[in-house]
Amino acid sequence: MSAGSLSGRGIVVTRPREHARELAERIRAAGGEPVLFPTLEILPPADPGAVANIIARLDSFQLAIFVSPTAAMLGCAMVSARRWPDGLRVAAVGAGTARALEELGRRRVIAPSGEADSEALAALPELQDLRERAVVIFRGQGGREWLRGTLKARGARVEYAECYRRARPDADAGGLLARWQRGGIEAVSITSAEGLENFIGMLGPTGRGYLCATPVFVPHPRIAAAARELGVSRIVVTGRGDDQTVAEMSAFFARV
């Protein structure tokens, strides 16, 4: 990817503000103009007592799975006052979450290489025979049930440590819509189906029309399918990782 490959193009970054910086820097390094418009807000858990109960029993689990860098950061922060149990293995859904765990002091993290999702993690040899094993999944409130169901079918006892919740920010989209109308928005980065739904709600009917006519870059085919159902017509699946996302953006605009 060469400097200037995004040549002044305005690109909306919809990640939560605390996770948008690295992607924004890479877009800027490629000559683009990142436009930060978070469509998810990270809030404390609705039931902190339930999370505290799980953490107090961490030594009764054999495996802790973290589904996102946010889950890694907030979950490990809640455990920091206790000694991490020596026998508790750690797993991550994807390389970004694995890196976050390693930076927080967790070692020998079980994680898939390449395409990062729950299915890839569940395919690893370490997660096949889970009879009489206890697993805790650190995640945000709500979300897919696929991983829990799969691990239970393999014999595991599975509990959730829901260490945060997501909400739609109370933000005025007027400035973004005005820039879009002037032709100053040429791409959008969406990283979750929930964030996409929030974005459409925040934009209103006029903004939804702009979005549906704009190239949208997503990390996973599942999010692409959700975008198509909502009327988005120009979708690029990039795979995970900021470098890959910006590389796909650059390649797309080199062709148009």
PDB file of C-alpha atoms in Angstrom:
ATOM      1  CA  MET A   1       0.000   0.000   0.000  1.00  0.00           C
ATOM      2  CA  SER A   2       1.557   3.277  -1.090  1.00  0.00           C
ATOM      3  CA  ALA A   3       1.246   6.612   0.640  1.00  0.00           C
ATOM      4  CA  GLY A   4      -1.565   8.567  -0.929  1.00  0.00           C
ATOM      5  CA  SER A   5      -3.393   5.504  -2.264  1.00  0.00           C
ATOM      6  CA  LEU A   6      -6.633   6.801  -0.744  1.00  0.00           C
ATOM      7  CA  SER A   7      -5.923  10.296  -2.101  1.00  0.00           C
ATOM      8  CA  GLY A   8      -7.991  12.572   0.111  1.00  0.00           C
ATOM      9  CA  ARG A   9     -11.063  10.346   0.192  1.00  0.00           C
ATOM     10  CA  GLY A  10     -13.365  10.819   3.165  1.00  0.00           C
ATOM     11  CA  ILE A  11     -13.902   7.491   4.925  1.00  0.00           C
ATOM     12  CA  VAL A  12     -16.339   7.075   7.800  1.00  0.00           C
ATOM     13  CA  VAL A  13     -15.034   4.964  10.699  1.00  0.00           C
ATOM     14  CA  THR A  14     -17.940   3.691  12.802  1.00  0.00           C
ATOM     15  CA  ARG A  15     -16.022   1.830  15.519  1.00  0.00           C
ATOM     16  CA  PRO A  16     -16.431   2.825  19.171  1.00  0.00           C
ATOM     17  CA  ARG A  17     -14.261   5.891  19.699  1.00  0.00           C
ATOM     18  CA  GLU A  18     -11.780   4.095  21.964  1.00  0.00           C
ATOM     19  CA  HIS A  19     -11.058   1.533  19.214  1.00  0.00           C
ATOM     20  CA  ALA A  20     -10.999   3.815  16.169  1.00  0.00           C
ATOM     21  CA  ARG A  21      -7.546   5.384  16.478  1.00  0.00           C
ATOM     22  CA  GLU A  22      -5.432   2.692  14.790  1.00  0.00           C
ATOM     23  CA  LEU A  23      -7.666   2.350  11.745  1.00  0.00           C
ATOM     24  CA  ALA A  24      -7.911   6.136  11.459  1.00  0.00           C
ATOM     25  CA  GLU A  25      -4.107   6.426  11.522  1.00  0.00           C
ATOM     26  CA  ARG A  26      -3.735   3.849   8.751  1.00  0.00           C
ATOM     27  CA  ILE A  27      -6.332   5.585   6.594  1.00  0.00           C
ATOM     28  CA  ARG A  28      -4.534   8.889   7.117  1.00  0.00           C
ATOM     29  CA  ALA A  29      -1.166   7.302   6.281  1.00  0.00           C
ATOM     30  CA  ALA A  30      -2.657   6.135   2.965  1.00  0.00           C
ATOM     31  CA  GLY A  31      -3.759   9.692   2.183  1.00  0.00           C
ATOM     32  CA  GLY A  32      -7.387   9.323   3.246  1.00  0.00           C
ATOM     33  CA  GLU A  33      -9.397  11.501   5.602  1.00  0.00           C
ATOM     34  CA  PRO A  34     -10.909   9.413   8.429  1.00  0.00           C
ATOM     35  CA  VAL A  35     -14.263  10.718   9.634  1.00  0.00           C
ATOM     36  CA  LEU A  36     -14.963   9.337  13.118  1.00  0.00           C
ATOM     37  CA  PHE A  37     -18.640   8.649  13.723  1.00  0.00           C
ATOM     38  CA  PRO A  38     -19.021   5.944  16.397  1.00  0.00           C
ATOM     39  CA  THR A  39     -22.179   3.890  16.072  1.00  0.00           C
ATOM     40  CA  LEU A  40     -21.546   1.889  19.245  1.00  0.00           C
ATOM     41  CA  GLU A  41     -20.847   3.135  22.745  1.00  0.00           C
ATOM     42  CA  ILE A  42     -19.212   0.889  25.346  1.00  0.00           C
ATOM     43  CA  LEU A  43     -20.902   1.097  28.761  1.00  0.00           C
ATOM     44  CA  PRO A  44     -20.459  -0.720  32.094  1.00  0.00           C
ATOM     45  CA  PRO A  45     -22.287  -4.042  32.472  1.00  0.00           C
ATOM     46  CA  ALA A  46     -25.944  -3.934  33.416  1.00  0.00           C
ATOM     47  CA  ASP A  47     -25.333  -6.471  36.206  1.00  0.00           C
ATOM     48  CA  PRO A  48     -21.818  -5.961  37.623  1.00  0.00           C
ATOM     49  CA  GLY A  49     -22.605  -8.329  40.486  1.00  0.00           C
ATOM     50  CA  ALA A  50     -23.012 -11.238  38.073  1.00  0.00           C
ATOM     51  CA  VAL A  51     -19.582 -10.554  36.562  1.00  0.00           C
ATOM     52  CA  ALA A  52     -18.040 -10.254  40.020  1.00  0.00           C
ATOM     53  CA  ASN A  53     -19.511 -13.629  40.925  1.00  0.00           C
ATOM     54  CA  ILE A  54     -17.881 -15.248  37.893  1.00  0.00           C
ATOM     55  CA  ILE A  55     -14.514 -13.647  38.651  1.00  0.00           C
ATOM     56  CA  ALA A  56     -14.665 -14.828  42.254  1.00  0.00           C
ATOM     57  CA  ARG A  57     -14.988 -18.390  40.893  1.00  0.00           C
ATOM     58  CA  LEU A  58     -12.348 -18.164  38.155  1.00  0.00           C
ATOM     59  CA  ASP A  59     -10.296 -20.991  39.623  1.00  0.00           C
ATOM     60  CA  SER A  60     -13.222 -23.349  38.959  1.00  0.00           C
ATOM     61  CA  PHE A  61     -12.856 -22.873  35.182  1.00  0.00           C
ATOM     62  CA  GLN A  62     -10.359 -24.561  32.863  1.00  0.00           C
ATOM     63  CA  LEU A  63     -10.729 -22.196  29.889  1.00  0.00           C
ATOM     64  CA  ALA A  64     -11.488 -18.469  29.511  1.00  0.00           C
ATOM     65  CA  ILE A  65     -12.508 -17.245  26.040  1.00  0.00           C
ATOM     66  CA  PHE A  66     -12.428 -13.569  25.090  1.00  0.00           C
ATOM     67  CA  VAL A  67     -14.526 -12.609  22.075  1.00  0.00           C
ATOM     68  CA  SER A  68     -13.082  -9.143  21.337  1.00  0.00           C
ATOM     69  CA  PRO A  69     -10.306  -6.706  22.305  1.00  0.00           C
ATOM     70  CA  THR A  70     -12.905  -4.834  24.386  1.00  0.00           C
ATOM     71  CA  ALA A  71     -13.742  -8.010  26.288  1.00  0.00           C
ATOM     72  CA  ALA A  72     -10.021  -8.608  26.825  1.00  0.00           C
ATOM     73  CA  MET A  73      -9.357  -5.092  28.095  1.00  0.00           C
ATOM     74  CA  LEU A  74     -12.368  -4.814  30.396  1.00  0.00           C
ATOM     75  CA  GLY A  75     -12.438  -8.432  31.495  1.00  0.00           C
ATOM     76  CA  CYS A  76      -8.764  -8.492  32.472  1.00  0.00           C
ATOM     77  CA  ALA A  77      -9.160  -5.160  34.268  1.00  0.00           C
ATOM     78  CA  MET A  78     -11.843  -6.725  36.448  1.00  0.00           C
ATOM     79  CA  VAL A  79      -9.567  -9.663  37.260  1.00  0.00           C
ATOM     80  CA  SER A  80      -6.512  -7.527  38.011  1.00  0.00           C
ATOM     81  CA  ALA A  81      -7.195  -7.370  41.742  1.00  0.00           C
ATOM     82  CA  ARG A  82      -6.970 -11.180  41.907  1.00  0.00           C
ATOM     83  CA  ARG A  83      -4.211 -13.576  40.928  1.00  0.00           C
ATOM     84  CA  TRP A  84      -5.024 -15.165  37.580  1.00  0.00           C
ATOM     85  CA  PRO A  85      -5.443 -18.916  38.255  1.00  0.00           C
ATOM     86  CA  ASP A  86      -2.365 -20.838  37.122  1.00  0.00           C
ATOM     87  CA  GLY A  87      -4.336 -23.586  35.422  1.00  0.00           C
ATOM     88  CA  LEU A  88      -6.733 -21.333  33.510  1.00  0.00           C
ATOM     89  CA  ARG A  89      -6.062 -21.455  29.750  1.00  0.00           C
ATOM     90  CA  VAL A  90      -6.923 -18.415  27.655  1.00  0.00           C
ATOM     91  CA  ALA A  91      -8.413 -18.337  24.168  1.00  0.00           C
ATOM     92  CA  ALA A  92      -9.243 -15.494  21.789  1.00  0.00           C
ATOM     93  CA  VAL A  93     -11.573 -15.047  18.821  1.00  0.00           C
ATOM     94  CA  GLY A  94      -9.024 -13.627  16.415  1.00  0.00           C
ATOM     95  CA  ALA A  95      -5.522 -12.218  16.282  1.00  0.00           C
ATOM     96  CA  GLY A  96      -6.499  -8.734  17.474  1.00  0.00           C
ATOM     97  CA  THR A  97      -8.004 -10.105  20.667  1.00  0.00           C
ATOM     98  CA  ALA A  98      -5.001 -12.412  21.136  1.00  0.00           C
ATOM     99  CA  ARG A  99      -2.628  -9.437  20.847  1.00  0.00           C
ATOM    100  CA  ALA A 100      -4.672  -7.496  23.381  1.00  0.00           C
ATOM    101  CA  LEU A 101      -4.497 -10.412  25.828  1.00  0.00           C
ATOM    102  CA  GLU A 102      -0.740 -10.789  25.377  1.00  0.00           C
ATOM    103  CA  GLU A 103      -0.249  -7.072  25.994  1.00  0.00           C
ATOM    104  CA  LEU A 104      -2.236  -7.519  29.205  1.00  0.00           C
ATOM    105  CA  GLY A 105       0.092 -10.265  30.392  1.00  0.00           C
ATOM    106  CA  ARG A 106      -1.708 -13.412  29.289  1.00  0.00           C
ATOM    107  CA  ARG A 107       0.597 -15.970  27.660  1.00  0.00           C
ATOM    108  CA  ARG A 108       0.157 -18.941  25.306  1.00  0.00           C
ATOM    109  CA  VAL A 109      -3.171 -17.651  24.038  1.00  0.00           C
ATOM    110  CA  ILE A 110      -5.171 -20.160  21.979  1.00  0.00           C
ATOM    111  CA  ALA A 111      -6.303 -18.368  18.823  1.00  0.00           C
ATOM    112  CA  PRO A 112      -7.024 -19.184  15.179  1.00  0.00           C
ATOM    113  CA  SER A 113      -4.793 -17.911  12.406  1.00  0.00           C
ATOM    114  CA  GLY A 114      -6.177 -16.366   9.266  1.00  0.00           C
ATOM    115  CA  GLU A 115      -9.915 -15.641   9.214  1.00  0.00           C
ATOM    116  CA  ALA A 116     -10.974 -14.824  12.750  1.00  0.00           C
ATOM    117  CA  ASP A 117     -14.392 -15.762  14.046  1.00  0.00           C
ATOM    118  CA  SER A 118     -16.064 -18.082  16.536  1.00  0.00           C
ATOM    119  CA  GLU A 119     -16.206 -20.886  13.986  1.00  0.00           C
ATOM    120  CA  ALA A 120     -12.443 -20.706  13.400  1.00  0.00           C
ATOM    121  CA  LEU A 121     -11.743 -20.785  17.130  1.00  0.00           C
ATOM    122  CA  ALA A 122     -14.072 -23.731  17.691  1.00  0.00           C
ATOM    123  CA  ALA A 123     -12.284 -25.675  14.936  1.00  0.00           C
ATOM    124  CA  LEU A 124      -8.975 -25.707  16.851  1.00  0.00           C
ATOM    125  CA  PRO A 125      -7.840 -29.024  18.375  1.00  0.00           C
ATOM    126  CA  GLU A 126      -7.785 -27.569  21.908  1.00  0.00           C
ATOM    127  CA  LEU A 127     -11.544 -27.020  21.795  1.00  0.00           C
ATOM    128  CA  GLN A 128     -12.702 -30.414  20.542  1.00  0.00           C
ATOM    129  CA  ASP A 129     -13.026 -32.619  23.635  1.00  0.00           C
ATOM    130  CA  LEU A 130     -14.466 -30.500  26.449  1.00  0.00           C
ATOM    131  CA  ARG A 131     -16.111 -33.194  28.547  1.00  0.00           C
ATOM    132  CA  GLU A 132     -16.251 -32.186  32.222  1.00  0.00           C
ATOM    133  CA  ARG A 133     -14.539 -28.878  31.406  1.00  0.00           C
ATOM    134  CA  ALA A 134     -15.794 -25.502  32.612  1.00  0.00           C
ATOM    135  CA  VAL A 135     -15.532 -22.576  30.190  1.00  0.00           C
ATOM    136  CA  VAL A 136     -16.165 -18.874  30.816  1.00  0.00           C
ATOM    137  CA  ILE A 137     -16.777 -16.568  27.855  1.00  0.00           C
ATOM    138  CA  PHE A 138     -15.923 -12.905  28.396  1.00  0.00           C
ATOM    139  CA  ARG A 139     -18.088 -10.786  26.124  1.00  0.00           C
ATOM    140  CA  GLY A 140     -20.496  -7.858  25.914  1.00  0.00           C
ATOM    141  CA  GLN A 141     -24.130  -8.198  26.837  1.00  0.00           C
ATOM    142  CA  GLY A 142     -26.080 -10.054  24.157  1.00  0.00           C
ATOM    143  CA  GLY A 143     -24.727 -11.334  20.867  1.00  0.00           C
ATOM    144  CA  ARG A 144     -24.463 -14.654  19.080  1.00  0.00           C
ATOM    145  CA  GLU A 145     -25.141 -17.886  20.972  1.00  0.00           C
ATOM    146  CA  TRP A 146     -23.369 -20.134  18.465  1.00  0.00           C
ATOM    147  CA  LEU A 147     -20.105 -20.577  20.381  1.00  0.00           C
ATOM    148  CA  ARG A 148     -21.781 -21.388  23.672  1.00  0.00           C
ATOM    149  CA  GLY A 149     -24.065 -23.933  22.031  1.00  0.00           C
ATOM    150  CA  THR A 150     -21.181 -25.577  20.203  1.00  0.00           C
ATOM    151  CA  LEU A 151     -19.016 -25.908  23.316  1.00  0.00           C
ATOM    152  CA  LYS A 152     -21.917 -27.275  25.364  1.00  0.00           C
ATOM    153  CA  ALA A 153     -22.534 -29.892  22.674  1.00  0.00           C
ATOM    154  CA  ARG A 154     -18.906 -30.973  23.165  1.00  0.00           C
ATOM    155  CA  GLY A 155     -19.491 -31.550  26.876  1.00  0.00           C
ATOM    156  CA  ALA A 156     -18.471 -28.224  28.411  1.00  0.00           C
ATOM    157  CA  ARG A 157     -20.219 -26.293  31.145  1.00  0.00           C
ATOM    158  CA  VAL A 158     -20.308 -22.731  29.786  1.00  0.00           C
ATOM    159  CA  GLU A 159     -20.991 -19.451  31.556  1.00  0.00           C
ATOM    160  CA  TYR A 160     -20.877 -15.842  30.371  1.00  0.00           C
ATOM    161  CA  ALA A 161     -18.971 -13.009  32.003  1.00  0.00           C
ATOM    162  CA  GLU A 162     -20.741 -10.074  30.348  1.00  0.00           C
ATOM    163  CA  CYS A 163     -18.276  -7.351  31.268  1.00  0.00           C
ATOM    164  CA  TYR A 164     -19.746  -4.502  29.207  1.00  0.00           C
ATOM    165  CA  ARG A 165     -22.759  -3.537  27.168  1.00  0.00           C
ATOM    166  CA  ARG A 166     -23.168  -1.747  23.871  1.00  0.00           C
ATOM    167  CA  ALA A 167     -25.531   1.122  23.169  1.00  0.00           C
ATOM    168  CA  ARG A 168     -26.358   3.432  20.309  1.00  0.00           C
ATOM    169  CA  PRO A 169     -24.685   6.816  20.884  1.00  0.00           C
ATOM    170  CA  ASP A 170     -26.843   9.909  21.165  1.00  0.00           C
ATOM    171  CA  ALA A 171     -25.125  11.816  18.363  1.00  0.00           C
ATOM    172  CA  ASP A 172     -26.252  14.376  15.800  1.00  0.00           C
ATOM    173  CA  ALA A 173     -25.577  13.174  12.254  1.00  0.00           C
ATOM    174  CA  GLY A 174     -26.234  16.588  10.698  1.00  0.00           C
ATOM    175  CA  GLY A 175     -22.592  17.435  10.062  1.00  0.00           C
ATOM    176  CA  LEU A 176     -21.902  14.019   8.563  1.00  0.00           C
ATOM    177  CA  LEU A 177     -24.933  14.262   6.280  1.00  0.00           C
ATOM    178  CA  ALA A 178     -23.885  17.719   5.100  1.00  0.00           C
ATOM    179  CA  ARG A 179     -20.427  16.412   4.225  1.00  0.00           C
ATOM    180  CA  TRP A 180     -21.952  13.427   2.441  1.00  0.00           C
ATOM    181  CA  GLN A 181     -24.214  15.715   0.428  1.00  0.00           C
ATOM    182  CA  ARG A 182     -21.165  17.738  -0.684  1.00  0.00           C
ATOM    183  CA  GLY A 183     -19.503  14.555  -1.945  1.00  0.00           C
ATOM    184  CA  GLY A 184     -17.035  14.429   0.941  1.00  0.00           C
ATOM    185  CA  ILE A 185     -17.784  10.845   1.984  1.00  0.00           C
ATOM    186  CA  GLU A 186     -16.582   8.136  -0.380  1.00  0.00           C
ATOM    187  CA  ALA A 187     -16.489   5.009   1.809  1.00  0.00           C
ATOM    188  CA  VAL A 188     -17.692   3.622   5.129  1.00  0.00           C
ATOM    189  CA  SER A 189     -16.064   1.078   7.437  1.00  0.00           C
ATOM    190  CA  ILE A 190     -18.541  -1.085   9.388  1.00  0.00           C
ATOM    191  CA  THR A 191     -17.306  -3.692  11.866  1.00  0.00           C
ATOM    192  CA  SER A 192     -20.520  -5.242  13.227  1.00  0.00           C
ATOM    193  CA  ALA A 193     -24.123  -5.835  12.213  1.00  0.00           C
ATOM    194  CA  GLU A 194     -25.258  -4.070  15.374  1.00  0.00           C
ATOM    195  CA  GLY A 195     -23.166  -1.025  14.506  1.00  0.00           C
ATOM    196  CA  LEU A 196     -24.662  -1.027  11.002  1.00  0.00           C
ATOM    197  CA  GLU A 197     -28.223  -1.088  12.338  1.00  0.00           C
ATOM    198  CA  ASN A 198     -27.388   1.752  14.727  1.00  0.00           C
ATOM    199  CA  PHE A 199     -25.810   3.745  11.906  1.00  0.00           C
ATOM    200  CA  ILE A 200     -28.921   3.497   9.745  1.00  0.00           C
ATOM    201  CA  GLY A 201     -31.067   4.609  12.675  1.00  0.00           C
ATOM    202  CA  MET A 202     -28.791   7.565  13.381  1.00  0.00           C
ATOM    203  CA  LEU A 203     -28.677   8.665   9.731  1.00  0.00           C
ATOM    204  CA  GLY A 204     -32.415   8.752   9.082  1.00  0.00           C
ATOM    205  CA  PRO A 205     -34.044   8.213   5.665  1.00  0.00           C
ATOM    206  CA  THR A 206     -31.858  10.665   3.735  1.00  0.00           C
ATOM    207  CA  GLY A 207     -28.639   9.311   5.217  1.00  0.00           C
ATOM    208  CA  ARG A 208     -29.740   5.742   4.616  1.00  0.00           C
ATOM    209  CA  GLY A 209     -29.994   6.591   0.933  1.00  0.00           C
ATOM    210  CA  TYR A 210     -26.455   7.985   0.970  1.00  0.00           C
ATOM    211  CA  LEU A 211     -25.169   4.863   2.748  1.00  0.00           C
ATOM    212  CA  CYS A 212     -26.848   2.461   0.348  1.00  0.00           C
ATOM    213  CA  ALA A 213     -25.096   4.196  -2.572  1.00  0.00           C
ATOM    214  CA  THR A 214     -21.638   4.298  -0.914  1.00  0.00           C
ATOM    215  CA  PRO A 215     -18.971   1.539  -0.852  1.00  0.00           C
ATOM    216  CA  VAL A 216     -19.116  -0.187   2.535  1.00  0.00           C
ATOM    217  CA  PHE A 217     -16.148  -2.205   3.821  1.00  0.00           C
ATOM    218  CA  VAL A 218     -16.834  -4.994   6.320  1.00  0.00           C
ATOM    219  CA  PRO A 219     -14.569  -7.643   7.907  1.00  0.00           C
ATOM    220  CA  HIS A 220     -16.826 -10.705   7.636  1.00  0.00           C
ATOM    221  CA  PRO A 221     -19.349 -12.232   5.196  1.00  0.00           C
ATOM    222  CA  ARG A 222     -21.959 -12.347   7.968  1.00  0.00           C
ATOM    223  CA  ILE A 223     -21.865  -8.535   8.241  1.00  0.00           C
ATOM    224  CA  ALA A 224     -21.989  -8.274   4.450  1.00  0.00           C
ATOM    225  CA  ALA A 225     -25.188 -10.341   4.444  1.00  0.00           C
ATOM    226  CA  ALA A 226     -26.747  -8.059   7.052  1.00  0.00           C
ATOM    227  CA  ALA A 227     -25.780  -5.019   4.956  1.00  0.00           C
ATOM    228  CA  ARG A 228     -27.396  -6.485   1.836  1.00  0.00           C
ATOM    229  CA  GLU A 229     -30.616  -7.136   3.733  1.00  0.00           C
ATOM    230  CA  LEU A 230     -30.663  -3.464   4.732  1.00  0.00           C
ATOM    231  CA  GLY A 231     -30.249  -2.294   1.154  1.00  0.00           C
ATOM    232  CA  VAL A 232     -26.508  -1.621   0.876  1.00  0.00           C
ATOM    233  CA  SER A 233     -25.457  -2.481  -2.668  1.00  0.00           C
ATOM    234  CA  ARG A 234     -21.675  -1.895  -2.793  1.00  0.00           C
ATOM    235  CA  ILE A 235     -20.005  -4.117  -0.191  1.00  0.00           C
ATOM    236  CA  VAL A 236     -16.388  -5.243   0.090  1.00  0.00           C
ATOM    237  CA  VAL A 237     -15.434  -8.009   2.542  1.00  0.00           C
ATOM    238  CA  THR A 238     -11.918  -7.182   3.719  1.00  0.00           C
ATOM    239  CA  GLY A 239     -11.138  -9.834   6.313  1.00  0.00           C
ATOM    240  CA  ARG A 240      -9.960  -8.876   9.786  1.00  0.00           C
ATOM    241  CA  GLY A 241      -7.234  -6.405  10.653  1.00  0.00           C
ATOM    242  CA  ASP A 242      -6.652  -2.712  10.037  1.00  0.00           C
ATOM    243  CA  ASP A 243      -3.872  -3.247   7.500  1.00  0.00           C
ATOM    244  CA  GLN A 244      -6.058  -5.601   5.491  1.00  0.00           C
ATOM    245  CA  THR A 245      -8.990  -3.189   5.646  1.00  0.00           C
ATOM    246  CA  VAL A 246      -6.963  -0.272   4.290  1.00  0.00           C
ATOM    247  CA  ALA A 247      -5.306  -2.470   1.663  1.00  0.00           C
ATOM    248  CA  GLU A 248      -8.730  -3.528   0.360  1.00  0.00           C
ATOM    249  CA  MET A 249      -9.911   0.071   0.341  1.00  0.00           C
ATOM    250  CA  SER A 250      -6.841   1.105  -1.644  1.00  0.00           C
ATOM    251  CA  ALA A 251      -7.282  -1.731  -4.124  1.00  0.00           C
ATOM    252  CA  PHE A 252     -10.957  -0.886  -4.583  1.00  0.00           C
ATOM    253  CA  PHE A 253     -10.318   2.776  -5.352  1.00  0.00           C
ATOM    254  CA  ALA A 254      -7.446   1.887  -7.663  1.00  0.00           C
ATOM    255  CA  ARG A 255     -10.007   0.067  -9.821  1.00  0.00           C
ATOM    256  CA  VAL A 256     -12.642   2.821  -9.985  1.00  0.00           C
TER     257      VAL A 256
END
